[in-house]
């Protein structure tokens, strides 16, 4: 413990032998004693020398122990590495089977977008009398968006915005990536999986809406982030368009928003592939080319 006192740290470890202190110089009086024994008058001086050497050694040991203890102390708030979760299972749950793992326990299973998770470690949240018992024992996908117990159903017909579906996908991601909760399988015969375990059109539509929402968000974020990006140099002649960047460390890209052609901007090569759905390589151009020529369609919208 770095806060230990110097006295505590000065105690040598039983496993680490203490080095013998150096022999102090013998006084002239001692050398002149015929018997070879240290004279009584010189004894206090030698004891003081030995005590000083021992004290210096103990201080050195204390400093070394303090330094090593500081190196070994983990960062404040650090958690021990989590044990790897087991691989997801692919059991096909019926509604009756899932209902057996409801708020009365002892196991607590929930389903979101038809994927079943074991959330027994979260008993404090999902058991009877807790905050969210209506999420377990059934597929309560709609309730993940509204937070209402009355919406504990897999019917998403009331969703009118892509953002609603995106919220469900984010919740599912939360359970997939949770350090403790485990994926157990699929709820079949419902709104998201057939009895054979195949995705339904409702699930495909929900995932498509969530992806569409994410694309729009990414596009808006990219447009904001790249608003101050320098424009490319452009020249159009003979049915071709040449684009280039003045800096050798930048490459020309077409900023595409919602599938429509945007303007040509120059971006660092390291960032050019970050959002391939938003930053498009011009046709006929190499991805790392600083200058290139591509076909130009005068009827295509160009900003």
Short mmCIF file of N, CA, C and O in Angstrom, two decimals, residues 10 43 49 51 66 81 109 126 129 134 191 221 229 242 252:
data_model
loop_
_atom_site.label_atom_id
_atom_site.label_comp_id
_atom_site.label_asym_id
_atom_site.label_seq_id
_atom_site.Cartn_x
_atom_site.Cartn_y
_atom_site.Cartn_z
N UNK A 10 9.83 -0.35 6.22
CA UNK A 10 11.24 -0.64 6.51
C UNK A 10 11.43 -2.05 7.04
O UNK A 10 12.54 -2.50 7.20
N UNK A 43 33.59 0.87 21.84
CA UNK A 43 32.35 0.13 21.54
C UNK A 43 31.19 1.04 21.15
O UNK A 43 30.50 0.78 20.17
N UNK A 49 28.15 3.36 14.32
CA UNK A 49 28.45 3.15 12.91
C UNK A 49 27.60 2.03 12.32
O UNK A 49 27.07 2.13 11.21
N UNK A 51 24.74 0.97 13.54
CA UNK A 51 23.35 1.42 13.52
C UNK A 51 23.10 2.31 12.31
O UNK A 51 22.05 2.24 11.65
N UNK A 66 8.56 0.60 -1.69
CA UNK A 66 7.54 1.59 -2.01
C UNK A 66 7.40 1.76 -3.51
O UNK A 66 6.30 1.82 -4.05
N UNK A 81 -10.11 -8.32 -15.71
CA UNK A 81 -10.59 -8.71 -17.04
C UNK A 81 -11.74 -9.69 -16.95
O UNK A 81 -11.73 -10.62 -16.14
N UNK A 109 -35.53 -15.09 -18.94
CA UNK A 109 -35.20 -14.97 -20.35
C UNK A 109 -36.08 -13.87 -20.96
O UNK A 109 -37.26 -13.78 -20.67
N UNK A 126 -35.42 -7.72 -13.34
CA UNK A 126 -36.46 -8.43 -14.09
C UNK A 126 -37.37 -9.32 -13.24
O UNK A 126 -38.35 -9.84 -13.76
N UNK A 129 -41.85 -7.77 -8.95
CA UNK A 129 -41.71 -6.67 -8.01
C UNK A 129 -40.58 -5.72 -8.34
O UNK A 129 -40.46 -4.67 -7.71
N UNK A 134 -41.98 -7.14 -16.92
CA UNK A 134 -42.77 -7.39 -18.13
C UNK A 134 -41.89 -7.63 -19.36
O UNK A 134 -42.40 -7.97 -20.43
N UNK A 191 -43.62 -12.95 -34.53
CA UNK A 191 -43.58 -11.92 -35.55
C UNK A 191 -42.24 -11.86 -36.28
O UNK A 191 -42.16 -11.25 -37.35
N UNK A 221 -24.08 13.37 -40.06
CA UNK A 221 -22.87 13.56 -39.25
C UNK A 221 -21.66 13.83 -40.14
O UNK A 221 -20.84 14.71 -39.87
N UNK A 229 -14.24 20.80 -45.24
CA UNK A 229 -13.20 20.14 -46.04
C UNK A 229 -12.96 20.94 -47.31
O UNK A 229 -13.90 21.48 -47.91
N UNK A 242 -11.85 16.23 -64.77
CA UNK A 242 -10.62 16.00 -64.02
C UNK A 242 -10.79 16.61 -62.63
O UNK A 242 -11.29 17.74 -62.49
N UNK A 252 -9.24 13.09 -53.83
CA UNK A 252 -10.59 13.58 -54.14
C UNK A 252 -11.65 12.53 -53.88
O UNK A 252 -11.47 11.36 -54.20
#
